[in-house]
Structures are given as C-alpha cells and as structure tokens.
Amino acid sequence: MTIRLGGIIVGLAITAVLVLWSLLPGVYNYAFGPAPEKQPSYAFYEHGHGPEGGFAFDGAFGKWDVAELQRGYQVYKEVCKACHSLKFVAFRDLAQLGYTEAEIDAEAASWTVPGIDPATGEATTRPGEPTDYFPSPFPNAIAAAAANNNAIPPDLSLMAKARHDGSNYIYDLLMGYGEADPAKAAKVGFETPDGLYFNKHFPNVNIAMPPPLSDDQVTYADGTKATTAQMSKDVAAFLTWTAEPTLVERRQTGWFVLGFLLFATTLAFLSYKQIWAGLKPKKK
Amino acid sequence: MSFAWAKQYEPQSAFTKWLDEKLPLPRLVYNAVGAGYPVPRNLNYMWNFGVLAGFCLMLQIVTGVVLAMHYAANGLVAFATVEHIMRDVNYGWMLRYAHANGASFFFIVIYLHIFRGLFYSSYKAPREMIWLLGVVIFLLMMATAFMGYVLPWGQMSFWGAQVITGLFSAIPLVGEPLQIWLLGGFAPDNAALNRFFSLHFLLPFVIAGVVILHIWALHIPGSSNPTGVEVKQESDTVPFHPYYTSKDGFGLGVFLILFTAMVFFLPNALGHPDNYIEANPLSTPAHIVPEWYFWPFYAILRAFTGDLTIPFTGITLIPAKLLGVIAMFGSILLWFVLPWLDKSPVRSGHYRPLFRKFFWFGLIPAMAVLFYCGGAPAEEPFVVLSQIATAYYFLHFLVILPIISQIEVPKPLPFSITEAVLGGTKPGSTSGGGTIDPGSVVEGLPGTATDGSLQPAE
Amino acid sequence: MATDTAATTEVSAADEGVRRRDWIHIAALGTAGVGGASVLFPLISQMAPSADVLAASTTEVDVSAIQPGQSIKATFRKQPLFVKRLTAEEIAAAKKDDGADMRDPAKLADRTKAGHEDVLVTMGVCTHLGCVPLGAAEGENKGEFGGYFCPCHGSHYDVAGRIRKGPAPLNLKVPEYEFTSDTVIRVG
C-alpha cells in the first residue's frame, strides 16, 4: 500500500512538473510566441530523385555495370581527385572493375604516392603499386582547408553511405547547380554568399564546391557521350562501389541464405505441427 | 523446484550414468529446457521471445568476439579498422552487418518480451524476481549497446559519447568531474574509446550471467501463461521438449528470415548515415539521434524543456537538464517497483477489461509517440507530443495501474489451464494470437503423453 | 530443433505414416544442422589472411652500395630480407661445397641470378622456428660456416645461406626477385 501511495504521489508530481513547467510554457510559446525563424535557403531546396531509370545496382537483384564503373573511375581520376581523396580504396581493388593485373600495375604506377627515400629516409614520392591506397591530394586537413577557402573536401570512399540515399544524392548534387529563382530570391532577400555556389540539392543550397562537371569535360575511352548527366551518373555509380564493394556479393549470398532458411523454417513448422498434433485436438 | 509430475532424467548408457554421478550437466539441461520441465500447454507465440533473446545474446557474443579480432580501439585507426573489416577481412562485411543489425534485433525481441510481460503481468508474484533480473538485463543491454555504438568512431559514435556522458554532468556537484572521469578526458578520445571497448566486451558476459539467474528464477515457479491461472494439474502442462523446443525452432526460423533479410538487403537501414563519416571533434552533425532503440527514452529526456523554478522568484530548484536525466532513468527504474504497484490478483490482461483498455489505448500509443518523437528533430509539434506521451507514461505506471488494480472488476477466470484450452472460456488473442484454436477442443492428455514422446514406435 | 527422441507411446498410425512423420523431424534437425555448420564457414574463414595481407607487395633494394663481404637487411612483406654481396673467396668456398653432404642440397648458382653471382638474396628467417639469424651485420656471429648463425637453437648456415649444422630443416629461403637494372632488385 505504501508503495502504491508513493507511486501515485511521485507519478502525479512528475506529471505536474512536466505539464506546468515544460508543456504549458511550450504550448504557450508555440501558440503565441514568435514563429521559429526559417532560413530563406530552405525555400530553394529541392529533393532530388536520382538519375532517370535508376542505377544498374538498384533493387534486390541489381548488378554492377562494369563499363559504368570504369567510366565513373575515369571521372574521379580526371576531375574529383584534384580535391577529394579516396583513402579506403586501394589500386588492387580495381580488379573488381574488370581490369587485369597488368592493367592495374600500370594504372597504379601512373599515380604518384608518398614514399620514403631508401637511402636518406626523407619523404619523397614514388609511383604507386597495386597495394597502395589512392593518395590524398592534400598532405593534411589544414593544407586541404587552406587550398579550398576553408572548406575541406571530404573523402569520397564512403560518401554513398554517409548520406541518406547516397547514390542518388551524389547524382542529384552534381546535377543541382544553377541559379536561384531571381524573383523568389529578391522577395526573401536570399543571396548565395561569395565563395559559395548555389545548388538546389545541397541541404542549405549553398555549397563550397564549384560546379565540377561540364559537358564533354572527359573523353570516355568507350566512346560514350560525356554529358554532365552521364558523368554524374557514372561517378555516382563508381562511388557507390567504393562505399560498398561487396554490395552485389552480399545480395547474392542473401538470396541463397534466405532460400535455405525458408526451406528450413518450413520443415521446422511441419515438425512443430506434427509434434503438437499428438495432443489430439477433437472437433466438437 | 518443479512439478511433482515432471519427468525424471534417467541416464541410459554407462557413460551418461557415469557423467550423471560426476557432473550432472545433462540432468541440468534436461530439467531446464528438456522433457523434465513441464510448461503450460497454452503458451502463445509471445512466449517465443525469451528463447529468441537468448539466441540474440549468443549471436552478438559470437560475432562480437570475431570482430574484436580485427578491430583496434584507437582514435587514429578505429574507423579505418572497421573499414578494413568491411573490405578486406574474409566475410567481414557479413559479420559486421550481422553484429550491427543483431543489436537492433536483440532490442526488437527484448521489447516484445517486455511487452509480453507487461500485458500478461508476468512480473507479479511469484515471479517478481524474474522481472527484476530482467530489468537488470535490460539496463546492462542499454549500456552495452551504447558503448558498442561508440566503437566505429564515426560522427554519431563520437557525438553520442559526448552527449550521453554529458547526461551525467547534470548531476549536481559531482556531475562535471564525473563526466570527465567517465571519458578519461575533456572530450571523447582514446581513453574513452578504449574503456568503452573493454566494457563492451565484458558486459555481454555479465548479461549472460544474469540471464542464467533469470532462467533459474523462472524455473522455481515455472512459466506463466496467457490465462494467468497457475498450473494445477498434470494436464495443464506439456514437457518443454519436444513441444516448446519445436515451437521455438520454428520461431527461430521466422526470426532468422527477417534478420537475414535485413543483414543482406538493408544492412544500413537501421543505422545513421553520419556514422560513415569519421569522428570529427570540430563539427557536430546537424541532427544528433541515438540508435532507434533508445528513441523512446531519448524523447523522455528531451521532454523536460523548462527548469523547475519557484514562480515569480527566479529561483531554480532543478534545472531542465537534470529533470530530463532523472525522468529518463526513472522511466526504467520504476519497473523495479512495478510488481508492487499493480496489485490486481488477476495476471492476464485478457481478464482485466479496464487494464486492457489502458494498455492498448494508453501505453502502446504513448510508447509509439515517444518512439517517433525521439527520432524526430527537437521542434514543434514533436516536443509537445513527447511531453504529453511522457506524462502518460509515468501516469500509466505510477497512478493508473495502482488505481485500476483497486477498482477493476475482472472477468471470471477459468478454473484451470486445461479448462481454458477445452473451451470453457475463450481468452481473447489480441497479441500474437494463441496457438490453440479456440474452436477446437482438446481431449485430456493420455496418461503417457507428458513423457514428451508422442511418436508411436515403428 | 525438433525432437531427437523417438521414444515409445501407443501405436496409433499406420506404419508408412509413422515413417513419414519421423522423416519430417529428421529432415528438420538435419537442415538445422547443415545451417549451423555453414555458419561456421565465415567464422573460421575470417581468421585467414585478409585481402590486404594477401595482396602481394614488392620491395625494391638498391644493391650497388653493398661492398663485397657486407650484407644489408631490408623488409619484405613484414619479414626481414638479407642481401649479401659475396667476396670472391666466399663464392669459391660456396662452389666448392656445392657437392658436399647437405641436409637440403642446393648449388650456389641456383640460389643467385646469372650474371649476379655475387649477390645473395635470402629471407632472414631461420627455417627452424622463425628467428632472425645473425651474420648480416658487422661483427655478428656468422657461425661455423661463415654465413649465418641462428642463436635461438644453433643453426649454422654457410655463405650461400644453406643449412649445414643444427636443427633447421631447410636452407634460408630465396624469395622471388629480379634485377630491374644492374644495381636494383625488385623482390616479390
């Protein structure tokens, strides 16, 4: 009885504190207080939907489109790598993109990676090897910030997983550059600050990265026309692969495991019903 | 410790006889989860989740021990070693996704297990100790899960560690030094990461120990059942094996189908994208949320937005931050007195009309709102909603339960489980559905049926 | 997960029915067993070397600065690598012993590259139990045969890195390598 009385008293006290000191002032504020200020930029944000037709790896049966990944790698190499590192990916990983061992050796050697002079021990550079990871364009974060107007270009290895719906996000972001609707901007007093660029798919629509892609910026080895949309899609696919190289293997294993479990569970169900049937239920 | 009609273990071979004399482990297993444990025959699928929770604990320990072979708890490399597991270690991606989603599924199972206990009042005498040990397990799980989430050293890991240890700084006088002591520094860094790793490895084994106590305590009164009527006679029970081993086996299969579907097809759906960004002490993510299984409690924490002041004097008695922390811990700690708050002699919610209304139309919606608001940004209307739901949560346990247990007129109970199964009364099957088709009538068991062997010999 | 006991109660069903029912339990248990066993595969496999460890790295060593009679230690795939330039006397002694009674017979010519017979490249890992033998640095004990000496259990290697005395079963391993120029070798 004491416990119950105590409980009732404590419960009413907590409720009273919550309602009188938190809920009522909050409701009052919500109803009569100043409306919460929304940044004008939110009016310009548009939610993207990814490329037309989606990616080859979309869906539970999706597969990599190796040609697309190779094109995406070319875009990374010729455009993105100037500012963005890819530090969790090694040259040897390119084997998954359909390159042969010799091609990977040559590709790695075409990159310059930090090394140590074997004679003097001083920091130097050397051609890459398949076991090396993609080198960072900047020696450290301070150098990256200094070279980029204080905005550090993020590492791209995991970008497709580090954003919600990352593959589509990357595509949308690359396609989202442009101008804010001038009439609307004038109305709310919106202006993209100096050194930033308007991008309707970036959360606060002002991004530090200048528009990186323009039509025919790269010449694809396979002859595909390099429109901005094509390059955006290819590089988004490539970065999805860098973020989750085991994606396709994972789903294939998953189908096998699910099939096995369905079979095993069916058997377990029959066995269970069989055993309980022994209790002999009788219809009235 | 068990019913008089429980089957006795009889070693058959010379070896098992010898073993039974020296170390009666087979006897222990036989009496715990074998034919020697008589269990009410009317358990529904909600009673599957105890065994499933045990399975989840094993799953987490096995995958965790294996992941620890590749992980390094150092701020410089922790994030990279997780990526190493994902990319280079053989089947590392599978093991890590199983561990990460395993934590979520562990909580799903545990929440269903707790709600089973709340609806059927499994916490009531003579099973208070089982419930108390269960609350201890739940608290240990929350601590373990929190520390495990810090280990990948992503942005959410780092800021989660910062915010959760920050809760302790709300405690008057000792708060700030306590937070610094917990972290071993002024911000989460190697010291914190290493101790969290050490404790994250240790606590599951502590949980396993408390689980053994939990099961031990269960075997003294025996399992409860959907009618809440205690076992009276042999025909009320069936042996755990093969009846409930087979049922748990089927339940495990269904669980594994759902679990592997998540692991292999949506492994990151329950996680937060920000945790794939390496920890950065200089930049807080726009929207910090804990893992989904903490959302209801996070909502309670954030519900307290105003300091407790003496009106018109400006004197603050308790700051809002401390109120939130007290309420959040209190929301779980009050479960420790739950067996003594709800004194209704009737256990099962099926026979308690008033209780059932408050359960389905009060507690469950309140928990759903708290869950949703805990994951939402701290803006209106989520704050007001979580405040109302928080108020209801405390009222439900501390005020409504004691009062309705006093005034409620319960429905007539069946005389025994056998009678309930025979169809004298029809227990509603609102949750999970009963295993017994209420339309069918079961004949009393043949005398030999409780020996657990229903297969006719060839 | 089902039953593993098929004990006796009254026979109430036809014989075929009984067998079919038993079959369900056996199949369910067997399938569960197969599932449990296949879970072991990733759990065991994860302890094998990971992809980054298996990825073969290479080491380049400039041998031009090594004087006859001297050796240097380099690192190849996390293990010590000895590169030694043999003196004319050592080459002669090694060739003389080519036909000697050895545990692991090998000719000096097979352990060096044609045209670079004075450069001996071996792993610095004793084939007995994996210690690093002495003899690569100035003033270290070179053993009874003037090559390398492993202090752990007293294995003596000759100037060509061949086991001559002591418990080691094999000669010091010569890794795969090639001369990329007259002065530089590339191991691996």
Coordinates of N, CA and C in Angstrom, one line a residue, chain C residues 11-182:
Chain C
V11 N 1.0 -47.2 -30.5 CA 1.0 -47.1 -31.9 C -0.4 -46.8 -32.4
S12 N -0.6 -45.7 -33.0 CA -1.9 -45.3 -33.4 C -2.0 -45.1 -34.9
A13 N -0.9 -45.0 -35.6 CA -1.0 -44.7 -37.0 C -0.4 -45.9 -37.8
A14 N -0.7 -45.8 -39.1 CA -0.2 -46.8 -39.9 C 1.4 -46.7 -40.1
D15 N 2.0 -47.7 -40.4 CA 3.5 -47.7 -40.4 C 4.1 -46.7 -41.4
E16 N 3.5 -46.6 -42.6 CA 4.0 -45.6 -43.5 C 3.9 -44.2 -42.9
G17 N 2.8 -43.9 -42.3 CA 2.6 -42.6 -41.6 C 3.6 -42.3 -40.6
V18 N 4.0 -43.3 -39.8 CA 5.0 -43.1 -38.8 C 6.3 -42.7 -39.5
R19 N 6.7 -43.5 -40.5 CA 7.9 -43.2 -41.1 C 7.9 -41.8 -41.7
R20 N 6.8 -41.4 -42.3 CA 6.8 -40.1 -42.9 C 6.9 -39.0 -41.9
R21 N 6.3 -39.2 -40.7 CA 6.4 -38.3 -39.7 C 7.8 -38.2 -39.1
D22 N 8.4 -39.3 -38.9 CA 9.8 -39.3 -38.4 C 10.7 -38.5 -39.4
W23 N 10.4 -38.8 -40.6 CA 11.2 -38.2 -41.7 C 11.2 -36.6 -41.5
I24 N 10.1 -36.1 -41.2 CA 10.0 -34.6 -41.0 C 10.9 -34.1 -39.9
H25 N 10.9 -34.8 -38.8 CA 11.8 -34.4 -37.7 C 13.2 -34.5 -38.1
I26 N 13.5 -35.7 -38.7 CA 14.9 -35.9 -39.1 C 15.4 -34.8 -40.1
A27 N 14.5 -34.5 -41.1 CA 14.9 -33.5 -42.1 C 15.0 -32.2 -41.4
A28 N 14.1 -31.8 -40.5 CA 14.2 -30.5 -39.9 C 15.5 -30.4 -39.1
L29 N 15.8 -31.4 -38.3 CA 17.0 -31.4 -37.5 C 18.2 -31.4 -38.4
G30 N 18.2 -32.2 -39.4 CA 19.3 -32.3 -40.3 C 19.6 -30.9 -41.0
T31 N 18.5 -30.3 -41.5 CA 18.6 -29.0 -42.1 C 19.2 -28.0 -41.2
A32 N 18.7 -28.0 -39.9 CA 19.2 -27.1 -38.9 C 20.7 -27.3 -38.7
G33 N 21.1 -28.6 -38.7 CA 22.5 -28.9 -38.5 C 23.3 -28.4 -39.7
V34 N 22.8 -28.6 -40.9 CA 23.6 -28.0 -42.1 C 23.7 -26.5 -41.9
G35 N 22.6 -25.9 -41.6 CA 22.6 -24.4 -41.4 C 23.7 -24.0 -40.3
G36 N 23.6 -24.7 -39.2 CA 24.6 -24.3 -38.1 C 26.0 -24.5 -38.6
A37 N 26.2 -25.6 -39.3 CA 27.6 -25.9 -39.8 C 28.1 -24.9 -40.8
S38 N 27.1 -24.4 -41.7 CA 27.6 -23.5 -42.7 C 27.9 -22.1 -42.1
V39 N 27.3 -21.8 -40.9 CA 27.6 -20.6 -40.2 C 29.1 -20.6 -39.8
L40 N 29.6 -21.8 -39.5 CA 31.0 -21.9 -39.1 C 31.9 -21.4 -40.2
F41 N 31.5 -21.5 -41.4 CA 32.4 -21.2 -42.5 C 33.0 -19.8 -42.5
P42 N 32.1 -18.8 -42.4 CA 32.6 -17.4 -42.3 C 33.3 -17.2 -41.0
L43 N 32.9 -17.9 -39.9 CA 33.5 -17.6 -38.6 C 35.0 -18.2 -38.6
I44 N 35.2 -19.2 -39.4 CA 36.6 -19.8 -39.5 C 37.4 -19.0 -40.5
S45 N 36.7 -18.7 -41.6 CA 37.4 -18.1 -42.7 C 37.9 -16.7 -42.4
Q46 N 37.2 -16.0 -41.5 CA 37.6 -14.6 -41.2 C 39.0 -14.6 -40.5
M47 N 39.5 -15.7 -40.0 CA 40.8 -15.7 -39.3 C 41.9 -15.9 -40.4
A48 N 41.6 -16.3 -41.6 CA 42.6 -16.5 -42.6 C 43.1 -15.1 -43.0
P49 N 44.2 -15.0 -43.7 CA 44.7 -13.6 -44.0 C 43.7 -12.8 -44.9
S50 N 43.6 -11.6 -44.5 CA 42.6 -10.7 -45.2 C 43.2 -10.3 -46.6
A51 N 42.3 -9.6 -47.4 CA 42.7 -9.3 -48.7 C 43.9 -8.4 -48.8
D52 N 44.0 -7.5 -47.8 CA 45.2 -6.5 -47.9 C 46.5 -7.2 -47.5
V53 N 46.4 -8.3 -46.7 CA 47.6 -9.0 -46.3 C 48.0 -9.9 -47.5
L54 N 47.0 -10.5 -48.2 CA 47.3 -11.4 -49.3 C 47.9 -10.6 -50.5
A55 N 47.4 -9.3 -50.6 CA 47.8 -8.5 -51.8 C 49.4 -8.5 -51.8
A56 N 50.0 -9.0 -52.8 CA 51.4 -9.1 -52.8 C 52.1 -7.8 -53.0
S57 N 52.8 -7.3 -52.0 CA 53.6 -6.1 -52.2 C 55.0 -6.4 -52.7
T58 N 55.7 -5.5 -53.2 CA 57.0 -5.7 -53.6 C 58.0 -4.7 -52.9
T59 N 59.2 -5.1 -52.9 CA 60.2 -4.3 -52.2 C 61.4 -4.1 -53.2
E60 N 61.8 -2.8 -53.4 CA 62.9 -2.6 -54.2 C 64.2 -2.3 -53.4
V61 N 65.3 -2.9 -53.7 CA 66.5 -2.7 -52.9 C 67.6 -2.3 -53.9
D62 N 68.3 -1.3 -53.6 CA 69.5 -0.8 -54.3 C 70.7 -1.6 -53.8
V63 N 71.3 -2.4 -54.6 CA 72.4 -3.3 -54.1 C 73.8 -2.7 -54.4
S64 N 73.8 -1.5 -55.1 CA 75.1 -1.0 -55.6 C 76.0 -0.6 -54.4
A65 N 75.4 -0.2 -53.3 CA 76.3 0.3 -52.2 C 76.9 -0.8 -51.3
I66 N 76.4 -2.1 -51.6 CA 76.9 -3.1 -50.7 C 78.3 -3.6 -51.1
Q67 N 79.2 -3.5 -50.2 CA 80.6 -3.9 -50.5 C 80.7 -5.4 -50.4
P68 N 81.7 -6.0 -51.2 CA 81.9 -7.4 -51.0 C 82.1 -7.8 -49.6
G69 N 81.4 -8.8 -49.1 CA 81.6 -9.3 -47.7 C 80.6 -8.6 -46.8
Q70 N 79.8 -7.7 -47.3 CA 78.9 -7.0 -46.4 C 77.4 -7.5 -46.8
S71 N 76.5 -7.2 -45.9 CA 75.1 -7.5 -46.2 C 74.3 -6.4 -45.7
I72 N 73.1 -6.3 -46.2 CA 72.1 -5.3 -45.6 C 70.8 -6.1 -45.3
K73 N 70.1 -5.5 -44.4 CA 68.8 -6.0 -44.0 C 67.7 -5.1 -44.6
A74 N 66.8 -5.7 -45.3 CA 65.6 -4.9 -45.8 C 64.4 -5.6 -45.3
T75 N 63.2 -5.1 -45.6 CA 62.0 -5.7 -45.2 C 61.2 -6.1 -46.4
F76 N 60.7 -7.3 -46.4 CA 59.9 -7.8 -47.5 C 58.6 -8.5 -46.9
R77 N 57.5 -7.9 -47.2 CA 56.2 -8.4 -46.6 C 56.3 -8.6 -45.1
K78 N 56.8 -7.7 -44.4 CA 56.8 -7.7 -42.9 C 57.9 -8.7 -42.4
Q79 N 58.7 -9.2 -43.3 CA 59.7 -10.1 -42.8 C 61.1 -9.6 -43.2
P80 N 62.2 -9.9 -42.4 CA 63.5 -9.4 -42.8 C 64.0 -10.1 -44.0
L81 N 64.7 -9.3 -44.8 CA 65.3 -9.8 -46.1 C 66.8 -9.5 -46.0
F82 N 67.6 -10.5 -46.2 CA 69.1 -10.3 -46.3 C 69.6 -10.2 -47.7
V83 N 70.3 -9.1 -48.0 CA 71.0 -9.0 -49.3 C 72.5 -8.9 -49.0
K84 N 73.2 -9.9 -49.6 CA 74.6 -10.0 -49.2 C 75.4 -10.0 -50.5
R85 N 76.6 -9.3 -50.5 CA 77.5 -9.4 -51.7 C 78.6 -10.2 -51.3
L86 N 78.8 -11.3 -52.0 CA 79.8 -12.3 -51.6 C 81.2 -11.9 -52.1
T87 N 82.2 -12.2 -51.4 CA 83.6 -11.9 -51.9 C 83.9 -13.1 -52.8
A88 N 85.0 -12.9 -53.5 CA 85.5 -13.9 -54.5 C 85.8 -15.2 -53.7
E89 N 86.4 -15.1 -52.5 CA 86.7 -16.3 -51.8 C 85.5 -17.0 -51.3
E90 N 84.5 -16.2 -50.9 CA 83.2 -16.8 -50.5 C 82.6 -17.6 -51.6
I91 N 82.6 -17.0 -52.8 CA 82.0 -17.6 -54.0 C 82.7 -19.0 -54.2
A92 N 84.0 -18.9 -54.1 CA 84.8 -20.1 -54.4 C 84.5 -21.2 -53.3
A93 N 84.4 -20.7 -52.1 CA 84.1 -21.7 -51.0 C 82.8 -22.3 -51.2
A94 N 81.8 -21.5 -51.5 CA 80.4 -21.9 -51.7 C 80.4 -22.9 -52.8
K95 N 81.1 -22.6 -54.0 CA 81.0 -23.5 -55.1 C 81.7 -24.8 -54.8
K96 N 82.8 -24.7 -54.0 CA 83.5 -25.9 -53.6 C 82.6 -26.9 -52.8
D97 N 81.7 -26.3 -52.0 CA 80.8 -27.1 -51.2 C 79.5 -27.5 -51.9
D98 N 79.4 -27.1 -53.1 CA 78.1 -27.4 -53.9 C 77.8 -28.9 -53.8
G99 N 78.9 -29.7 -53.8 CA 78.7 -31.2 -53.8 C 78.7 -31.8 -52.5
A100 N 78.9 -31.0 -51.4 CA 79.1 -31.5 -50.1 C 77.8 -32.2 -49.6
D101 N 78.0 -32.9 -48.5 CA 76.8 -33.6 -48.0 C 76.0 -32.6 -47.2
M102 N 74.8 -32.2 -47.7 CA 74.0 -31.2 -47.0 C 72.6 -31.7 -46.8
R103 N 71.9 -31.1 -45.8 CA 70.6 -31.6 -45.5 C 69.6 -31.2 -46.6
D104 N 69.9 -30.0 -47.2 CA 69.0 -29.5 -48.2 C 69.9 -29.1 -49.4
P105 N 70.3 -30.1 -50.2 CA 71.4 -29.8 -51.2 C 70.9 -28.7 -52.2
A106 N 71.8 -27.8 -52.5 CA 71.5 -26.8 -53.5 C 72.8 -26.2 -53.9
K107 N 72.8 -25.8 -55.2 CA 74.1 -25.2 -55.7 C 74.0 -23.6 -55.6
L108 N 75.1 -23.0 -55.4 CA 75.2 -21.6 -55.3 C 74.5 -20.9 -56.5
A109 N 74.8 -21.5 -57.7 CA 74.2 -20.9 -59.0 C 72.7 -20.9 -59.0
D110 N 72.1 -21.9 -58.3 CA 70.6 -22.0 -58.2 C 70.1 -20.9 -57.3
R111 N 70.9 -20.4 -56.4 CA 70.4 -19.5 -55.4 C 70.7 -18.1 -55.7
T112 N 71.4 -17.8 -56.8 CA 71.7 -16.5 -57.3 C 71.2 -16.3 -58.7
K113 N 71.2 -15.1 -59.2 CA 70.8 -14.8 -60.6 C 72.1 -14.9 -61.5
A114 N 71.9 -15.4 -62.7 CA 73.0 -15.4 -63.6 C 73.5 -14.0 -63.9
G115 N 74.8 -13.9 -63.9 CA 75.4 -12.5 -64.1 C 75.5 -11.7 -62.8
H116 N 74.9 -12.2 -61.8 CA 75.0 -11.5 -60.5 C 75.3 -12.6 -59.4
E117 N 76.3 -13.4 -59.7 CA 76.5 -14.5 -58.8 C 77.0 -14.0 -57.4
D118 N 77.4 -12.8 -57.3 CA 77.9 -12.3 -56.0 C 76.8 -11.7 -55.2
V119 N 75.6 -11.6 -55.7 CA 74.5 -11.1 -54.9 C 73.6 -12.2 -54.4
L120 N 73.6 -12.4 -53.1 CA 72.8 -13.5 -52.5 C 71.6 -12.8 -51.7
V121 N 70.4 -13.1 -52.2 CA 69.2 -12.5 -51.6 C 68.4 -13.7 -50.9
T122 N 68.3 -13.6 -49.6 CA 67.6 -14.6 -48.9 C 66.6 -13.9 -47.8
M123 N 65.6 -14.7 -47.4 CA 64.8 -14.2 -46.3 C 65.7 -14.4 -45.0
G124 N 65.5 -13.4 -44.1 CA 66.2 -13.5 -42.9 C 65.4 -14.2 -41.8
V125 N 64.9 -15.4 -42.2 CA 64.0 -16.1 -41.3 C 64.6 -17.6 -41.2
C126 N 65.0 -18.0 -40.0 CA 65.5 -19.3 -39.8 C 64.4 -20.3 -40.2
T127 N 64.7 -21.3 -40.9 CA 63.7 -22.3 -41.3 C 63.4 -23.3 -40.2
H128 N 64.1 -23.1 -39.1 CA 63.7 -24.0 -37.9 C 62.4 -23.5 -37.3
L129 N 62.5 -22.4 -36.5 CA 61.3 -21.9 -35.9 C 61.1 -20.4 -36.1
G130 N 61.8 -19.8 -37.1 CA 61.5 -18.5 -37.5 C 62.2 -17.3 -36.8
C131 N 63.3 -17.6 -36.1 CA 64.1 -16.5 -35.6 C 64.9 -15.8 -36.7
V132 N 65.4 -14.6 -36.4 CA 66.2 -13.9 -37.4 C 67.7 -14.4 -37.2
P133 N 68.4 -15.0 -38.1 CA 69.7 -15.4 -37.9 C 70.7 -14.2 -37.8
L134 N 71.8 -14.4 -37.1 CA 72.9 -13.4 -37.0 C 73.8 -13.6 -38.2
G135 N 74.6 -12.5 -38.5 CA 75.6 -12.6 -39.5 C 75.4 -11.6 -40.6
A136 N 74.3 -10.9 -40.6 CA 74.1 -9.9 -41.6 C 74.7 -8.6 -41.3
A137 N 74.9 -8.3 -40.0 CA 75.5 -7.1 -39.6 C 77.0 -7.3 -39.2
E138 N 77.8 -6.2 -39.3 CA 79.2 -6.3 -39.0 C 79.4 -6.9 -37.6
G139 N 80.3 -7.8 -37.4 CA 80.7 -8.2 -36.1 C 79.8 -9.2 -35.5
E140 N 78.8 -9.6 -36.2 CA 77.9 -10.7 -35.6 C 78.5 -12.0 -35.9
N141 N 78.0 -13.0 -35.0 CA 78.5 -14.3 -35.2 C 78.0 -14.9 -36.5
K142 N 78.9 -15.4 -37.3 CA 78.5 -15.9 -38.6 C 78.4 -17.4 -38.6
G143 N 78.7 -18.0 -37.5 CA 78.5 -19.5 -37.4 C 79.8 -20.2 -37.9
E144 N 79.7 -21.5 -37.8 CA 80.9 -22.3 -38.2 C 81.2 -22.3 -39.6
F145 N 80.2 -21.9 -40.5 CA 80.4 -22.0 -41.9 C 80.5 -20.6 -42.5
G146 N 80.7 -19.6 -41.7 CA 80.9 -18.2 -42.2 C 79.8 -17.5 -42.8
G147 N 78.6 -18.1 -42.7 CA 77.4 -17.4 -43.3 C 76.5 -16.8 -42.3
Y148 N 75.5 -17.5 -41.9 CA 74.6 -17.0 -40.9 C 74.5 -18.0 -39.8
F149 N 74.2 -17.5 -38.6 CA 74.0 -18.4 -37.4 C 72.8 -18.0 -36.6
C150 N 71.9 -18.9 -36.4 CA 70.7 -18.6 -35.7 C 70.9 -18.9 -34.2
P151 N 70.8 -17.9 -33.4 CA 71.2 -18.1 -31.9 C 70.1 -18.8 -31.2
C152 N 68.9 -18.9 -31.7 CA 67.8 -19.5 -30.9 C 68.1 -21.0 -30.6
H153 N 68.4 -21.7 -31.7 CA 68.6 -23.1 -31.4 C 69.9 -23.6 -32.1
G154 N 70.8 -22.7 -32.5 CA 72.1 -23.1 -33.0 C 72.1 -23.7 -34.4
S155 N 71.4 -23.0 -35.3 CA 71.5 -23.5 -36.7 C 72.6 -22.7 -37.4
H156 N 73.5 -23.4 -38.1 CA 74.6 -22.8 -38.9 C 74.3 -22.8 -40.4
Y157 N 74.3 -21.7 -41.0 CA 74.2 -21.6 -42.5 C 75.5 -21.2 -43.1
D158 N 75.8 -21.7 -44.3 CA 77.1 -21.3 -44.9 C 76.9 -20.0 -45.7
V159 N 77.9 -19.6 -46.4 CA 77.9 -18.3 -47.1 C 76.8 -18.2 -48.1
A160 N 76.3 -19.3 -48.6 CA 75.2 -19.3 -49.6 C 73.9 -19.5 -48.9
G161 N 73.8 -19.4 -47.5 CA 72.6 -19.5 -46.8 C 72.0 -20.9 -46.7
R162 N 72.9 -21.9 -46.9 CA 72.5 -23.3 -46.9 C 72.7 -23.9 -45.5
I163 N 71.7 -24.6 -45.0 CA 71.8 -25.2 -43.7 C 72.9 -26.3 -43.7
R164 N 73.8 -26.1 -42.7 CA 74.9 -27.1 -42.6 C 75.0 -27.8 -41.3
K165 N 74.5 -27.2 -40.3 CA 74.6 -27.8 -39.0 C 73.5 -27.2 -38.1
G166 N 72.9 -28.0 -37.2 CA 71.8 -27.5 -36.3 C 70.5 -28.1 -36.8
P167 N 69.5 -27.6 -36.1 CA 68.1 -28.3 -36.3 C 67.4 -27.8 -37.5
A168 N 67.7 -26.7 -38.1 CA 66.9 -26.2 -39.2 C 66.8 -27.2 -40.3
P169 N 65.6 -27.4 -40.9 CA 65.5 -28.4 -41.9 C 65.8 -28.0 -43.3
L170 N 65.7 -26.7 -43.6 CA 65.9 -26.2 -45.0 C 66.9 -25.0 -45.1
N171 N 67.3 -24.7 -46.3 CA 68.2 -23.6 -46.5 C 67.3 -22.3 -46.3
L172 N 68.0 -21.2 -46.0 CA 67.3 -19.9 -46.0 C 66.6 -19.7 -47.3
K173 N 65.4 -19.3 -47.3 CA 64.5 -19.2 -48.5 C 65.0 -18.1 -49.4
V174 N 65.1 -18.4 -50.7 CA 65.4 -17.3 -51.6 C 64.1 -16.9 -52.2
P175 N 63.7 -15.6 -52.0 CA 62.4 -15.1 -52.5 C 62.4 -14.9 -54.0
E176 N 61.3 -14.8 -54.6 CA 61.2 -14.4 -56.0 C 61.7 -13.0 -56.1
Y177 N 62.7 -12.8 -57.0 CA 63.1 -11.4 -57.2 C 63.7 -11.3 -58.6
E178 N 63.9 -10.1 -59.1 CA 64.6 -9.9 -60.4 C 65.4 -8.6 -60.3
F179 N 66.4 -8.5 -61.2 CA 67.2 -7.3 -61.3 C 66.4 -6.4 -62.3
T180 N 65.9 -5.2 -61.8 CA 65.3 -4.3 -62.7 C 66.3 -3.4 -63.4
S181 N 67.5 -3.3 -62.8 CA 68.6 -2.7 -63.5 C 69.8 -3.4 -63.0
D182 N 71.0 -2.9 -63.3 CA 72.2 -3.6 -62.8 C 72.4 -3.5 -61.3

